Every structure is written in structure tokens, then in C-alpha cells.
Coordinates of C-alpha atoms in Angstrom, one line a residue:
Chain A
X1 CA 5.5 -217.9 63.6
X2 CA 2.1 -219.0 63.5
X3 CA 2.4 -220.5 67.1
X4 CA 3.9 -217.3 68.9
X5 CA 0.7 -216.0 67.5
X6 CA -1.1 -218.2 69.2
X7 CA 0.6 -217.4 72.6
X8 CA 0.7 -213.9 71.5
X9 CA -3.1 -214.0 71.6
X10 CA -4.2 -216.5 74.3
X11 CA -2.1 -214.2 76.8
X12 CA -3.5 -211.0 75.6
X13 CA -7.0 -211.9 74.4
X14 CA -8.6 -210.8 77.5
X15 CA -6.6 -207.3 77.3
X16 CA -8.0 -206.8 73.8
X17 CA -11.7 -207.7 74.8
X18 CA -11.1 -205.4 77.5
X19 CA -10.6 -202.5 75.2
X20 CA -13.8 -203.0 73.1
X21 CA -15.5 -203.3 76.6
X22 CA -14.0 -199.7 77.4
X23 CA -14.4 -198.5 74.9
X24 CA -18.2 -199.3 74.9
X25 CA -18.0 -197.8 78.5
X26 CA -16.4 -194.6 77.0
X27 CA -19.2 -193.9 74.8
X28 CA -22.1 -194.7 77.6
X29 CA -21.0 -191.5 79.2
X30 CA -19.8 -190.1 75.8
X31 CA -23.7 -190.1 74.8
X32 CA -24.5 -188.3 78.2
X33 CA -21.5 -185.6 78.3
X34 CA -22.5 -184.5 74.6
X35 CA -25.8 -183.0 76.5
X36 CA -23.6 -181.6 79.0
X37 CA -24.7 -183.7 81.9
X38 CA -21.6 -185.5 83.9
X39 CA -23.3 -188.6 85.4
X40 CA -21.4 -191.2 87.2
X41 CA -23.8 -194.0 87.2
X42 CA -22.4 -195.7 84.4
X43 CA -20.7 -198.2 86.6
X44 CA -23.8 -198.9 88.2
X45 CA -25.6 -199.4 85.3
X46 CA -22.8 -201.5 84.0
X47 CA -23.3 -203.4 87.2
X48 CA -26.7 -203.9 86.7
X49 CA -26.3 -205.0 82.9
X50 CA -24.1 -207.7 83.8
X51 CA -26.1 -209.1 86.6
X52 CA -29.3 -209.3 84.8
X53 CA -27.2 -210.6 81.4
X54 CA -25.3 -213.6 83.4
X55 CA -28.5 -214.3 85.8
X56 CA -30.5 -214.6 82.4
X57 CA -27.8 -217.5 80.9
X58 CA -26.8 -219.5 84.0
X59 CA -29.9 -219.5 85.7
X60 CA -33.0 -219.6 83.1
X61 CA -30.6 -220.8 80.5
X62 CA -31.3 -218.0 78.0
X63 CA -29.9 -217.7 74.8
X64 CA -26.6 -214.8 74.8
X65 CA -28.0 -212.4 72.5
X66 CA -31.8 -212.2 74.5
X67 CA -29.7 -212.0 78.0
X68 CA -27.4 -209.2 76.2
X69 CA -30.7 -207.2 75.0
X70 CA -32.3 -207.5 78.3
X71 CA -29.2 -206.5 80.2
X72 CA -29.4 -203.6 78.4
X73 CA -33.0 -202.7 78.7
X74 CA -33.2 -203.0 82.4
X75 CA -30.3 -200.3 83.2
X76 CA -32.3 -198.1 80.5
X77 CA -35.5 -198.7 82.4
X78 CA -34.0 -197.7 85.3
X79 CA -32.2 -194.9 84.0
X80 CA -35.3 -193.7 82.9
X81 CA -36.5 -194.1 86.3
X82 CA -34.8 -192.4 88.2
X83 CA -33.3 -189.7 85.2
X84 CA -36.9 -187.8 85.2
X85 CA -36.0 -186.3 89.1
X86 CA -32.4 -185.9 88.6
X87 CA -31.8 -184.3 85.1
X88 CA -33.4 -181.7 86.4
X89 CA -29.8 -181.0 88.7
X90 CA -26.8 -179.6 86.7
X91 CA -23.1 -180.4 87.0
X92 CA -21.7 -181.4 90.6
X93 CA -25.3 -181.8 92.4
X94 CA -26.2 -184.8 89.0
X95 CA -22.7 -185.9 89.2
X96 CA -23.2 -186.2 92.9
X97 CA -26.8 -187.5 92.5
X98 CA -25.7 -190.6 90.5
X99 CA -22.4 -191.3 92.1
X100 CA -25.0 -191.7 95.3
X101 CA -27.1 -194.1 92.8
X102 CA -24.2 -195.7 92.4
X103 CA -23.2 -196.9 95.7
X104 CA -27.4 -197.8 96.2
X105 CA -26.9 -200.5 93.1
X106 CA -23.6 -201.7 95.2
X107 CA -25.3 -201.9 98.1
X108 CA -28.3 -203.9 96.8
X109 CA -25.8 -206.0 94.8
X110 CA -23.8 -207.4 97.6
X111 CA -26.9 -208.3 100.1
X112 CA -28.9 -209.8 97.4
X113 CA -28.9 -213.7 97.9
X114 CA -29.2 -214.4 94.0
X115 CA -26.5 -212.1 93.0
X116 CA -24.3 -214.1 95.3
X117 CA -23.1 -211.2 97.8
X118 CA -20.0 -210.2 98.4
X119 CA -18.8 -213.4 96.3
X120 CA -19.8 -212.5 93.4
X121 CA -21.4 -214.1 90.6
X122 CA -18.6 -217.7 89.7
X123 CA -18.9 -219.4 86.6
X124 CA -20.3 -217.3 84.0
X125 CA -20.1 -219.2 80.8
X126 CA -17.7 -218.2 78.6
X127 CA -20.2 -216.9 75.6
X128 CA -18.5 -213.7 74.4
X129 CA -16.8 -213.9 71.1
X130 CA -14.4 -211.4 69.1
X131 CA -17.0 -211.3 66.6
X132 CA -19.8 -210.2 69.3
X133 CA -17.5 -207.2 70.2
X134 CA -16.8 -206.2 67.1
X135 CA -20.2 -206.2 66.2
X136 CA -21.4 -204.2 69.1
X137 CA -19.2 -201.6 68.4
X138 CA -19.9 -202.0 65.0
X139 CA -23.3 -200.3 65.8
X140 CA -22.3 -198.2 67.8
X141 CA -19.9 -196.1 65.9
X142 CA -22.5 -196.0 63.1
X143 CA -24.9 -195.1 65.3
X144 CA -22.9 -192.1 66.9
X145 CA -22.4 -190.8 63.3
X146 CA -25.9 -191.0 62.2
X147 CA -27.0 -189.2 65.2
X148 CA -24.4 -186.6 64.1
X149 CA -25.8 -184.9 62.0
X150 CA -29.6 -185.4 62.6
X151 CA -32.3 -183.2 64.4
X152 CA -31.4 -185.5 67.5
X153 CA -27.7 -185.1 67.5
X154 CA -28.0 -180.9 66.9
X155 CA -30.6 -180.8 69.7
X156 CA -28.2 -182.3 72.4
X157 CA -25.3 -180.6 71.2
X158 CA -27.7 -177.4 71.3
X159 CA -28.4 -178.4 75.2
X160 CA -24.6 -178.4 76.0
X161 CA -23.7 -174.8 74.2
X162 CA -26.6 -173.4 76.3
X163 CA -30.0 -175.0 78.0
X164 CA -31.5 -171.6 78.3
X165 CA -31.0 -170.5 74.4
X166 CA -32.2 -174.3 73.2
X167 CA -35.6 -174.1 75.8
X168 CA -36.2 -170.5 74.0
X169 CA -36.1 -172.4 70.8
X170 CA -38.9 -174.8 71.8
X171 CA -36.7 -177.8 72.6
X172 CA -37.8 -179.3 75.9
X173 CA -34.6 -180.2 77.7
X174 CA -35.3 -182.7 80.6
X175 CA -37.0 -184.8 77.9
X176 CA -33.6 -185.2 75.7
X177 CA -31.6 -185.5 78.4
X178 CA -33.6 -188.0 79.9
X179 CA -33.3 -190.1 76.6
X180 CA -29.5 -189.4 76.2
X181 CA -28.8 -190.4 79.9
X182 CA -31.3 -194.4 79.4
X183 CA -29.2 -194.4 75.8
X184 CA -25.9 -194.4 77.6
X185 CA -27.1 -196.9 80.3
X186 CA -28.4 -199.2 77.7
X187 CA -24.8 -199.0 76.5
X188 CA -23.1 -199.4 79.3
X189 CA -25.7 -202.5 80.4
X190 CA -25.0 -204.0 77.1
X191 CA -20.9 -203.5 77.9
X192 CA -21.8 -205.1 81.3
X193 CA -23.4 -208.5 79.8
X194 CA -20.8 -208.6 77.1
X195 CA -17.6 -208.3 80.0
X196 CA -19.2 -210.7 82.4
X197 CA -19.6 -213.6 79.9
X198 CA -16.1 -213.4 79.0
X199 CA -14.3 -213.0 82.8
X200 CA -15.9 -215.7 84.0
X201 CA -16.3 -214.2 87.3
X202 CA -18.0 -211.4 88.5
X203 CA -18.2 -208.8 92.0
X204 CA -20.4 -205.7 93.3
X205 CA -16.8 -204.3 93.5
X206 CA -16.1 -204.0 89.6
X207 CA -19.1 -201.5 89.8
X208 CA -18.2 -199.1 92.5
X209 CA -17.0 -195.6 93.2
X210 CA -13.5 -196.8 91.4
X211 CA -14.8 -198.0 87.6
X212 CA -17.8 -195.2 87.7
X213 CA -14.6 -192.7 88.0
X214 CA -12.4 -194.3 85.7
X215 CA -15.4 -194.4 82.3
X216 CA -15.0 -190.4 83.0
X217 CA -11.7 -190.3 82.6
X218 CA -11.5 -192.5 79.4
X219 CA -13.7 -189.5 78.3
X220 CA -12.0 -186.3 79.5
X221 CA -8.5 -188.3 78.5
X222 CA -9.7 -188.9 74.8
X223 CA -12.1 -185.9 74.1
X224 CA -15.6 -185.3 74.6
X225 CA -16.2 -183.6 71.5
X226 CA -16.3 -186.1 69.2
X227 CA -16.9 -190.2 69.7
X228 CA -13.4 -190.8 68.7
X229 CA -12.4 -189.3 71.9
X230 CA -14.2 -191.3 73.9
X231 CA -13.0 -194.5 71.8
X232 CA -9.0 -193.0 71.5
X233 CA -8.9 -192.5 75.6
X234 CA -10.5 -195.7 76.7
X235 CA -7.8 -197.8 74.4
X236 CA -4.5 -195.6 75.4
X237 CA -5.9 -196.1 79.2
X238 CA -6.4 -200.1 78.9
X239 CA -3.4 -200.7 77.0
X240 CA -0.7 -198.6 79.0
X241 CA -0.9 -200.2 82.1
X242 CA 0.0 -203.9 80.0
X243 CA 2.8 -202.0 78.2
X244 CA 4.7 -200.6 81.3
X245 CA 3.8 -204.0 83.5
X246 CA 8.0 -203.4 84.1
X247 CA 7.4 -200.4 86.1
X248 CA 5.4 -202.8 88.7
X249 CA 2.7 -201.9 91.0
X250 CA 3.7 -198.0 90.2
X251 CA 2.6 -198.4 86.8
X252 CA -0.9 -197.3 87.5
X253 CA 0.3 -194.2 88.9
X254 CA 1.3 -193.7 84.9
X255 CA -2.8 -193.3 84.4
X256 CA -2.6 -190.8 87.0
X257 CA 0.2 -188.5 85.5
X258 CA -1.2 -189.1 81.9
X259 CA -4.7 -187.4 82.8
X260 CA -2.4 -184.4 84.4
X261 CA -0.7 -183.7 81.7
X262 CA -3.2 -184.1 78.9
X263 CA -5.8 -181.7 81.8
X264 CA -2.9 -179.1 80.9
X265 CA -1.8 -179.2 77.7
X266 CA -4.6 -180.9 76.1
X267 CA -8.0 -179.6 77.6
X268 CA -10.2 -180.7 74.8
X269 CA -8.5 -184.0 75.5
X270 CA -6.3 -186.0 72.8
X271 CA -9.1 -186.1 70.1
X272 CA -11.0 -182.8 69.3
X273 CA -12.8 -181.3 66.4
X274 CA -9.9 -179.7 65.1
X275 CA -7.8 -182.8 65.0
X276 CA -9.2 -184.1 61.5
X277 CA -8.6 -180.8 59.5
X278 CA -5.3 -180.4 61.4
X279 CA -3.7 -183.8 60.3
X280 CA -5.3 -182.8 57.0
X281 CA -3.1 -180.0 56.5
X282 CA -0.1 -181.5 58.1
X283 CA 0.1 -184.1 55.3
X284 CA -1.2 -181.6 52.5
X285 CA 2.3 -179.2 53.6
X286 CA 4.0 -183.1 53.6
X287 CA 3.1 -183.8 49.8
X288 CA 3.6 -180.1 49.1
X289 CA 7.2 -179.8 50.1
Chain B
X1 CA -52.0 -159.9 71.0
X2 CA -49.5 -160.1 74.0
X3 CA -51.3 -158.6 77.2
X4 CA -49.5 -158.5 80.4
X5 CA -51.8 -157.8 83.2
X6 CA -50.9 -156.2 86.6
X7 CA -47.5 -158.0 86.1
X8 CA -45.5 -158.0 89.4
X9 CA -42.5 -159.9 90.6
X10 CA -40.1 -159.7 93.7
X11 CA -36.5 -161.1 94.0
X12 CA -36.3 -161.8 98.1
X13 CA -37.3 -158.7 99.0
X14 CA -36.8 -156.5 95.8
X15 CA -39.5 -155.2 93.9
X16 CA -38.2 -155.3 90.4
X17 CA -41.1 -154.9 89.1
X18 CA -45.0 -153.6 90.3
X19 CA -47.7 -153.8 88.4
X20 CA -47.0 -153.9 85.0
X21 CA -49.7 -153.9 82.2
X22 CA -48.9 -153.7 78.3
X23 CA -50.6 -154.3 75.4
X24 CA -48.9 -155.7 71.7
X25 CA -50.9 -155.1 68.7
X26 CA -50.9 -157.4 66.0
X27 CA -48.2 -156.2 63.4
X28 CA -46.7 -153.1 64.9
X29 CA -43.1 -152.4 66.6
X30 CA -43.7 -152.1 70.1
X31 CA -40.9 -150.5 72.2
X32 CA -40.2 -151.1 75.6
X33 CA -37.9 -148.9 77.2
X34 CA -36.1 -147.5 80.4
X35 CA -33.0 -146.2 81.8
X36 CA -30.2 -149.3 82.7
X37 CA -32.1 -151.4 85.6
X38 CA -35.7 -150.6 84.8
X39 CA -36.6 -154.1 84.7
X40 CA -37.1 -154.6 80.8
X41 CA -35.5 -157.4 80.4
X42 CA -37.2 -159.0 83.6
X43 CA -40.1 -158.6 81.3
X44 CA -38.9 -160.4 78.6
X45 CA -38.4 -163.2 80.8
X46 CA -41.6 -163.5 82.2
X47 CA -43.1 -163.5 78.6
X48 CA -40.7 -166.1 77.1
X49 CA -40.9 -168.6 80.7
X50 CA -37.8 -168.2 81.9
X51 CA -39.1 -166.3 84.9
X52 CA -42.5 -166.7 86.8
X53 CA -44.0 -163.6 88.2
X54 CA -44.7 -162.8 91.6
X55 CA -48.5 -162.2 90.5
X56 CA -50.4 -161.1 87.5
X57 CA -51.1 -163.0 84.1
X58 CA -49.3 -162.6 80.6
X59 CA -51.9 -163.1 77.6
X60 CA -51.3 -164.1 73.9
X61 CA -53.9 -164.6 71.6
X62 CA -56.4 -164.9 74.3
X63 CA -54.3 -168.0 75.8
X64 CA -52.9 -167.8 79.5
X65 CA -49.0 -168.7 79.0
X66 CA -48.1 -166.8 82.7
X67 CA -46.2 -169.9 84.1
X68 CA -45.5 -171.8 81.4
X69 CA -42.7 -173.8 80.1
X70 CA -40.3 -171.8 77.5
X71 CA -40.2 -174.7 75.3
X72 CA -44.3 -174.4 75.1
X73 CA -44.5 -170.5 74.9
X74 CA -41.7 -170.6 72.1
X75 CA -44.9 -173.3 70.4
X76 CA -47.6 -170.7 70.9
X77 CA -45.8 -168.6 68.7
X78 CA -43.4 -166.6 70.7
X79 CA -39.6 -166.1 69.9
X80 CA -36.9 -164.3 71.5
X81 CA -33.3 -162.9 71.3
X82 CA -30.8 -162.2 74.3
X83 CA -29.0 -158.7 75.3
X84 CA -26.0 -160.8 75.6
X85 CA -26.4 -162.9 72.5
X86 CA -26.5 -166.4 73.0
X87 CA -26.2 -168.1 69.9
X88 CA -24.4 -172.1 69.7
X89 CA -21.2 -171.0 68.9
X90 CA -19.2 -174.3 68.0
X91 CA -22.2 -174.9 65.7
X92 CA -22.3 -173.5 62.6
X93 CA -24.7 -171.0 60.7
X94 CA -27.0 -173.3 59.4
X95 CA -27.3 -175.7 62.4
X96 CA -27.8 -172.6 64.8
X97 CA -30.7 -172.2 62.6
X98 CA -31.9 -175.7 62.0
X99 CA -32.1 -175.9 65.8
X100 CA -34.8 -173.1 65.9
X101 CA -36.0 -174.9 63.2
X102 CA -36.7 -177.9 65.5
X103 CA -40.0 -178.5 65.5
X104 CA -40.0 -179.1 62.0
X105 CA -39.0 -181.8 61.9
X106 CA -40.9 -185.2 62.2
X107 CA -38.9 -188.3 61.4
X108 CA -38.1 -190.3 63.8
X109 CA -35.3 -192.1 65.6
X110 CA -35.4 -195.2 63.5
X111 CA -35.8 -193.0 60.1
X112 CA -32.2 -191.7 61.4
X113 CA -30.5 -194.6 62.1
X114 CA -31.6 -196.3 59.0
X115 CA -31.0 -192.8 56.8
X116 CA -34.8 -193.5 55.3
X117 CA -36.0 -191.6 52.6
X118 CA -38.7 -189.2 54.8
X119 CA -35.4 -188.3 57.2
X120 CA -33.4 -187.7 54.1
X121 CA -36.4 -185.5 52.1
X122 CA -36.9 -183.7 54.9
X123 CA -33.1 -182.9 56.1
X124 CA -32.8 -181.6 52.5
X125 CA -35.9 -179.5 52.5
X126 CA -35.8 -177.9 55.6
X127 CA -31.7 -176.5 55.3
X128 CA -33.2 -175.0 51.8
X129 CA -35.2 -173.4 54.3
X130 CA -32.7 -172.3 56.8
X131 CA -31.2 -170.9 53.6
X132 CA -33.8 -168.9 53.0
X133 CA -34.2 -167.8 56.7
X134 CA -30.1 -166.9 56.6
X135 CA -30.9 -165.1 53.1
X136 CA -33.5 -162.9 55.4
X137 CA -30.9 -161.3 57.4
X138 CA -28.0 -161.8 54.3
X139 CA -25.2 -164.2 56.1
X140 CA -26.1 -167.7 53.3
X141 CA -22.3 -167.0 52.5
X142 CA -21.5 -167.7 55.8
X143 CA -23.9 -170.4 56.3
X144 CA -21.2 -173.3 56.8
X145 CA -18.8 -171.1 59.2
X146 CA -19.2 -171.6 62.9
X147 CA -21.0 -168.9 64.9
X148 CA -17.6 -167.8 67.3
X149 CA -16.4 -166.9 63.9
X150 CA -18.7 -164.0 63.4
X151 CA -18.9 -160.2 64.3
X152 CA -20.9 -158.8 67.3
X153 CA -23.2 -157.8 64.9
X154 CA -23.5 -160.6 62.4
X155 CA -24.1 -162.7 65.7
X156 CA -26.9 -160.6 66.8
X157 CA -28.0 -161.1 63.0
X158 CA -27.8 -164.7 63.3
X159 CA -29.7 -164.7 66.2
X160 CA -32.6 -163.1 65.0
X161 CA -32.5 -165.7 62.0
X162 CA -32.8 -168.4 64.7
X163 CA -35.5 -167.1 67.0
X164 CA -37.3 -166.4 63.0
X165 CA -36.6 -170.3 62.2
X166 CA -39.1 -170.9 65.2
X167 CA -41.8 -169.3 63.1
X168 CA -42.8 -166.9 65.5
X169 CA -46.0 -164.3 65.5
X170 CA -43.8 -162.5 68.0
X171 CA -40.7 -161.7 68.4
X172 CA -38.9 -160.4 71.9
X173 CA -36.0 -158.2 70.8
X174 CA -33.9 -157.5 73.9
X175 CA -31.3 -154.3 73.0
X176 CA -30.4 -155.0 69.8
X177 CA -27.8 -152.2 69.6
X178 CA -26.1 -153.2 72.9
X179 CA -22.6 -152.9 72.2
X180 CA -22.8 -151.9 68.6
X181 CA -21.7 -149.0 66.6
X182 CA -23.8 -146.4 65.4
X183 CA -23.5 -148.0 61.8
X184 CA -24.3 -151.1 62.9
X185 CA -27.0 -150.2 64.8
X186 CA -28.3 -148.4 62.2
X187 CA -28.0 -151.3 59.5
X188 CA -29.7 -153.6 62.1
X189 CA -33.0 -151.2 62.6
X190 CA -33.4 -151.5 58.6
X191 CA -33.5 -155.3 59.2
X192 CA -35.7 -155.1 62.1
X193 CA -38.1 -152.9 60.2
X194 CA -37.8 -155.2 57.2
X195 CA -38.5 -158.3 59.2
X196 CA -41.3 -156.1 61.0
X197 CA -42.7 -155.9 56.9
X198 CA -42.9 -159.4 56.0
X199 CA -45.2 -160.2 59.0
X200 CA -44.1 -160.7 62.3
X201 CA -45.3 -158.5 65.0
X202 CA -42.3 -157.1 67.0
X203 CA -41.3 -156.0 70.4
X204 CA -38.5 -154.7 70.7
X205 CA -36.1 -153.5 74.1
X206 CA -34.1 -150.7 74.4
X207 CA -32.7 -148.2 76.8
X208 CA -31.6 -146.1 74.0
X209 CA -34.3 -143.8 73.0
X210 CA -33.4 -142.4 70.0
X211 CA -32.3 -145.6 68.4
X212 CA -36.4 -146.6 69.0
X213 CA -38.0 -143.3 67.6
X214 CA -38.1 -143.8 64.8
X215 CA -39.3 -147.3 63.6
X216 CA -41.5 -148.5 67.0
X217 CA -45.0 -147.3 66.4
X218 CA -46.0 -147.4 70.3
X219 CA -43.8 -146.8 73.3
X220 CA -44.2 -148.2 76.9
X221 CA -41.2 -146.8 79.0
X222 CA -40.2 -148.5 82.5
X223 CA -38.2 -147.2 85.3
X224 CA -37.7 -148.5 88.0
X225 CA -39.9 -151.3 88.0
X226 CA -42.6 -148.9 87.5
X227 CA -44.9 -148.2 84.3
X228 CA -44.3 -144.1 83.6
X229 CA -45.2 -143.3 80.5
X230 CA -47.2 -145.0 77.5
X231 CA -48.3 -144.1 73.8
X232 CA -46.7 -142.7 70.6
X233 CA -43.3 -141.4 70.2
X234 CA -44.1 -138.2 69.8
X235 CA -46.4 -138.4 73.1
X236 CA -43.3 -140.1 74.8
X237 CA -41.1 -137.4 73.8
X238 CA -43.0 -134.5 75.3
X239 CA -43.5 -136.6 78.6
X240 CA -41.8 -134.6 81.3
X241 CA -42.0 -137.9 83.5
X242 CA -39.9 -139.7 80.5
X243 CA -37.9 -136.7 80.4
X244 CA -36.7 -136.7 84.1
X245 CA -36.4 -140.4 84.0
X246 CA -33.7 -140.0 81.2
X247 CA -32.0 -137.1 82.7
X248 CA -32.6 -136.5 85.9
X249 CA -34.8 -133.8 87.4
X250 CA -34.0 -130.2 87.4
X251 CA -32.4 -128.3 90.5
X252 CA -34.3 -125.4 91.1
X253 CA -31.5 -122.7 91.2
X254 CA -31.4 -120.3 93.6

């Protein structure tokens, strides 16, 4: 028993890492969509998080946890950067804006010499632990709840209802979202380091146009409306393509058809706001009868 | 205390408004009305930031706000509500009005992580407060519901809570009886008035005249862009300008 434990988890280790790693992804853009602003830089700043994280342990030999901090802090920096002009733009021309930042950090990637081109980065050591991931999103979680219900969390939720209404109540927009949007690239930097020191290998092309698409939909899929959304469709998108490996190379055509349906039947996603009080009842009318 | 000076502003090539001057005294119910279209609420805009005139300045308390951010005019002291009310409505009561309540607050983003004692002392203070500021306009029983849940006019209600969580000298009300019944409208003038008594200096919008009659004690009236008439209601009443503006001019007969 024990043993087919042990097989059980050396082939699927890498799967389950994978969903912590989404997961952190998921809430990068989570923090960002909860202020109504749909940026697709995450990828990018993913990218970026990684790079600087696995530079900072193969080639100044620094410990994991200062490579993971600064792989976060750099993609904030940046963020922070270049979020001042574009938060300014709304909806398709920010979504457009950072998609178009995007493809910049994939560009610089692959004709750096120290990044290693178009070859990628080989031999990242093998650093990340269950225990790291766990702890990460660990902090997270609790850090999504605490921001809940504070002056912070009601001010970006205030932004998405309605910029014009939260401005009249003295709450200076830019400056929030500008925060929100270096929060969720610290994130997703952090999720970067964390990934790249567990896959051994890494490529400009695990941060292009395809990923930066693919954290939205763990979103949209899941629910933007409360962080379990984020978390729920991140974990059903990374595990269902291992599940229906039998289906073959059609099987990711399943991810497609999933984020149809749940579009039309589900538009708050699988998670909402309503879900909680909902299962509430449904058990209450269980006991009850 | 609010002065607009020679206020003009053009949309392309639209004069929606020409050189408009006003002046809000300190503690009174100033109206501001005009037929549909007269440019009122352009006004508004212009006073709160979310528009920048064409030319001329907007005063209050001696301070130049023309072209300022709303977020800084809503600091000086300034607080607004919306024709079409614009409340948060997946929020509920009290957070609507903790939001207006925003600047508040002080602790910071490590006292909320943490969950320190000064973020704690002063979430707990300051939603006694948004109590109190419900209790003004009498929805506290209400105060955990969300705002969707709520009548036309318990919204407008809560919306004038929030925009008096900002702790305003002045507040912008923009028709405050659009789309309500005579009841209601009614019922909503007594809180206006009442609010009016514990302090804060209103102006108020409306294209309704008789609905401002009786409570504003000074009457600017707009139409078409164009100031046409100013003073008290009784002076605004007699105004055959006013008068034609309201219901068209007389055809001489034959």
C-alpha cells in the first residue's frame, strides 16, 4: 500500500505542485479583476519572477527564500512602472495594453544572452518543497480575507461597482489600482520563482500570449467574486486534462468546451457569493427532512 | 461659499452652457433649476470634477477647485449625489457608507494584515458611525442588506447617507424626486430640509418647480445653457422669463 503511494505520488507530484502554482496565478489576476481592471500581463510578470528567482540561485548562489522575495519585488517594481500610464485605460484598451507588455518581456527574454534565449534557462535546482507551496498559499488566502473586509478591500470593490461614484467619494482611483495591479505581479513573480525551481527547466515561451490567456480563464472559470473562485477554477483546469489523458491530444479541447458551458450557465463562474448561503440552506432542508 | 464665475463649457461644437455665474451661501438651500436639457446637471459636474469647463473658475471657500481632481474636491468639503443614483449595489448598507467614510480611516496596510488593535478600534468606531449616519436618513434596520435590495427611494436615501459619510460642507443634490412618487418625494424634502438643519449647506437640482418652492431659500433657473432668472421664490415665480421658459410663450391670437 504504502509503495503505490509512493508511485502514486512521484508520478503526480509535479501535477499537484502545478495546482498550487495556478492557483497562485489565479489569484495574481484575482487581486486585479476585484478593481475591475482585466490585465493580461500576469504571464509576463510570471516570466519575469522566474528569471530573476532562478538567475539569483544558479548564478550568485542566493539562498531560495531571498531569490523568491526578489522575484517577486522586481515584477511589482515594474508593474508599478509601467501601471501609473496604463491604469488610466479601461477594459479592452488595459487588457490590450498589457497583452502588448507582454509580448515586450518575451521579446527581451529570448535575445537576452543571460536568460539563455530561445533555450531557456536548463538546470534550475530543484529547491521547491510541498511545504514552500503550502506556505505561500498559506498567506495568501489569509491575506485575501483580511483584505476583505478592510478599508482597502471596500475601496477596490467600490472601484469595480462604479469609478465615477468611488472618485465622488474622495477615493483616488489610479492610485489603488495601481497598488492592486504591483500586488498581483508580486504574486504572480513569487508563482514564477516557486514553478521554475521545481521544473527544472525553463522558456520565454511558458510566458507568452498562451499562459497570460489561460490565468484569465482560471478566473472567469472559478468566479471572480470571491478568492475561492479564482482558487476552485485554477484546480478543476489543471487537474482535468490529467484525468481524461484517455481522450488523447483532444483532451484539451475539454478546457475549451468547459469555459462554454460554465460562460452560459454559470456567468458568475462556478464559485460566487451566493454559493456559501446556498449550500447552507441545501443542507439545513437536508437535516430538516 | 461655492462661486461659479462666467462658467462656460462646449461639447464639440455645442454650447451647453455660457456664462454661468452663481453664488451658495453658507447654510441655505440653494435651487438650481430648468426645464429637461438646461444644463443643470452639467453644472454639477463641473463643481464635483468630473467635467472641466470650457472657461471660467468655480470657487469654494475662497479656494480655486475649477480643474480639479473629484477625489480632492470631494476633500475640500464637497459631496454629491447622482440623478441616476449610483450607489455599490452588491455592497451592503453600511459598507456603501463606510466607503464615503473613507478618509477616515488611517491604519495601515500592515495594521490589516496583522488585525492590530488601532485597525480593529477604529473598524469598530467608525461603523458606530455609519450607524449613526444611516440613523440620519432612518434605514440602520437595513444596514446589513445589500443596496440592489432596496426601493428607488430608500436608494436615493442611502445615497445621501454616503455622500453625508464624506463630511461634506456642501452637498450637490441632483433631482432628488426623479422617478419618485408624489409621497415619496414629499417624505424626501422633509429629510433634505432636516439634513439642511443639522448643518450642511445644500444645493439642490430640480426641473420640477414646485417640488423646490417651498424649502430652497434662493433660486437660480437655467435654460438652455443660459442664466434667466435669479433670486427668491416668490421673485422666481413672478418672472415672466421663468414663466415662458416652463410653458412656452403665448401665441398672440388673432
Amino acid at each position: 500500500m504504502p509503495e503505490l503511494i509512493t508511485s502514486f505520488w512521484q508520478t503526480y507530484n509535479t501535477l499537484f505542485y502545478t495546482v498550487f502554482v495556478h492557483g497562485m496565478l489565479a489569484l495574481s489576476i484575482y487581486i486585479t479583476l476585484s478593481c475591475g481592471q482585466l490585465s493580461l500581463g500576469n504571464a509576463a510578470f510570471m516570466g519575469i519572477g522566474a528569471y530573476t528567482a532562478a538567475l539569483l540561485t544558479m548564478k550568485a548562489g542566493a539562498p531560495f527564500g531571498i531569490s523568491l522575495i526578489a522575484g517577486g519585488f522586481l515584477p511589482a517594481v515594474v508593474a508599478l512602472i509601467i501601471g501609473i500610464p496604463t491604469l488610466r485605460l479601461s477594459g479592452v484598451y488595459l487588457a490590450m495594453a498589457t497583452l502588448g507588455f507582454g509580448e515586450v518581456v518575451r521579446v527581451v527574454i529570448l535575445n537576452m544572452e543571460i536568460t539563455g534565449g530561445s533555450l531557456g534557462l536548463n538546470g534550475v535546482p530543484l529547491k521547491t518543497e510541498l511545504w514552500h507551496l503550502i506556505l505561500v498559499m498559506g498567506i495568501l488566502i489569509y491575506f485575501f480575507i483580511k483584505l476583505r473586509n478592510s478599508r482597502f478591500g471596500r475601496i477596490l470593490e467600490a472601484i469595480n461597482e462604479d469609478e465615477v461614484a468611488a472618485s465622488v467619494m474622495g477615493i483616488r482611483a489610479t492610485y489603488y489600482k495601481v497598488w492592486a495591479f504591483a500586488i498581483g505581479a508580486f504574486i504572480a513573480g513569487v508563482a514564477g520563482g516557486l514553478n521554475a525551481h521545481f521544473t527544472f527547466f525553463i522558456s520565454p515561451r511558458e510566458y507568452g500570449f498562451e499562459p497570460a490567456v489561460d490565468i484569465l480563464t482560471f478566473a472567469v472559470l472559478g468566479g471572480t467574486r470571491t478568492l475561492w473562485g479564482p482558487l476552485a477554477g485554477s484546480t478543476i483546469l489543471t487537474i482535468l486534462p490529467e484525468l481524461f489523458r484517455f481522450l488523447g491530444p483532444y483532451r484539451l479541447a475539454l478546457n475549451g468546451i468547459i469555459l462554454v458551458l460554465v460562460v452560459l450557465y454559470l456567468p458568475n463562474g462556478i464559485v460566487n457569493r451566493d454559493t456559501f448561503t446556498n449550500l447552507k440552506r441545501f443542507f439545513k432542508k437536508e437535516e430538516n427532512a | 461659499m461655492l462661486k461659479g464665475e462666467h462658467i462656460t463649457k462646449d461639447f464639440g461644437g455645442l454650447r451647453v452652457l455660457g456664462d454661468v455665474s452663481f453664488e451658495v451661501k453658507e447654510g441655505l438651500i440653494f435651487g438650481l433649476i430648468g426645464p429637461n436639457g438646461a444644463g443643470k446637471t452639467t453644472v454639477f459636474n463641473i463643481i464635483s470634477g468630473l467635467l472641466k469647463p470650457t472657461s471660467g473658475r468655480v470657487t469654494f471657500d475662497g479656494r480655486d477647485i475649477t480643474n480639479r481632481p473629484p477625489y480632492e474636491i470631494t476633500g475640500y468639503g464637497i459631496s454629491r449625489t447622482f440623478q441616476n443614483i449610483r450607489v455599490f449595489r452588491e455592497m451592503t448598507l453600511l459598507e456603501n457608507v463606510l466607503v464615503g467614510m473613507h478618509r477616515l480611516f488611517s491604519y495601515s496596510a500592515f495594521s490589516m494584515f496583522f488585525d492590530l488593535p488601532k485597525k480593529r478600534s477604529e473598524e469598530k468606531d467608525l461603523r458606530e458611525k455609519a450607524f449613526e449616519i444611516l440613523s440620519i436618513v432612518r434605514l440602520t434596520e437595513k444596514a446589513d442588506l445589500k443596496a440592489e435590495s432596496l426601493s428607488y427611494g430608500e436608494q436615493r436615501k442611502l445615497e445621501l447617507a454616503r455622500a453625508l459619510a464624506t463630511e461634506p460642507k456642501l452637498l450637490l443634490i441632483d433631482e432628488p424626486a426623479a422617478g419618485m412618487n408624489p409621497a415619496e418625494t414629499e417624505e424626501l424634502m422633509e429629510e433634505i430640509v432636516h439634513i439642511n438643519g443639522k448643518g450642511y449647506t445644500i444645493c439642490l437640482i430640480e426641473h420640477d418647480m414646485k417640488v423646490v418652492m417651498g424649502i430652497c431659500s434662493h433660486i437660480a433657473v437655467l435654460n438652455f445653457g443660459e442664466l434667466i432668472a435669479e433670486g427668491s421664490p416668490d421673485d422666481i415665480k413672478a418672472n415672466p422669463e421663468v414663466i415662458e421658459a416652463y410653458l412656452g410663450k403665448e401665441e398672440l391670437s388673432a
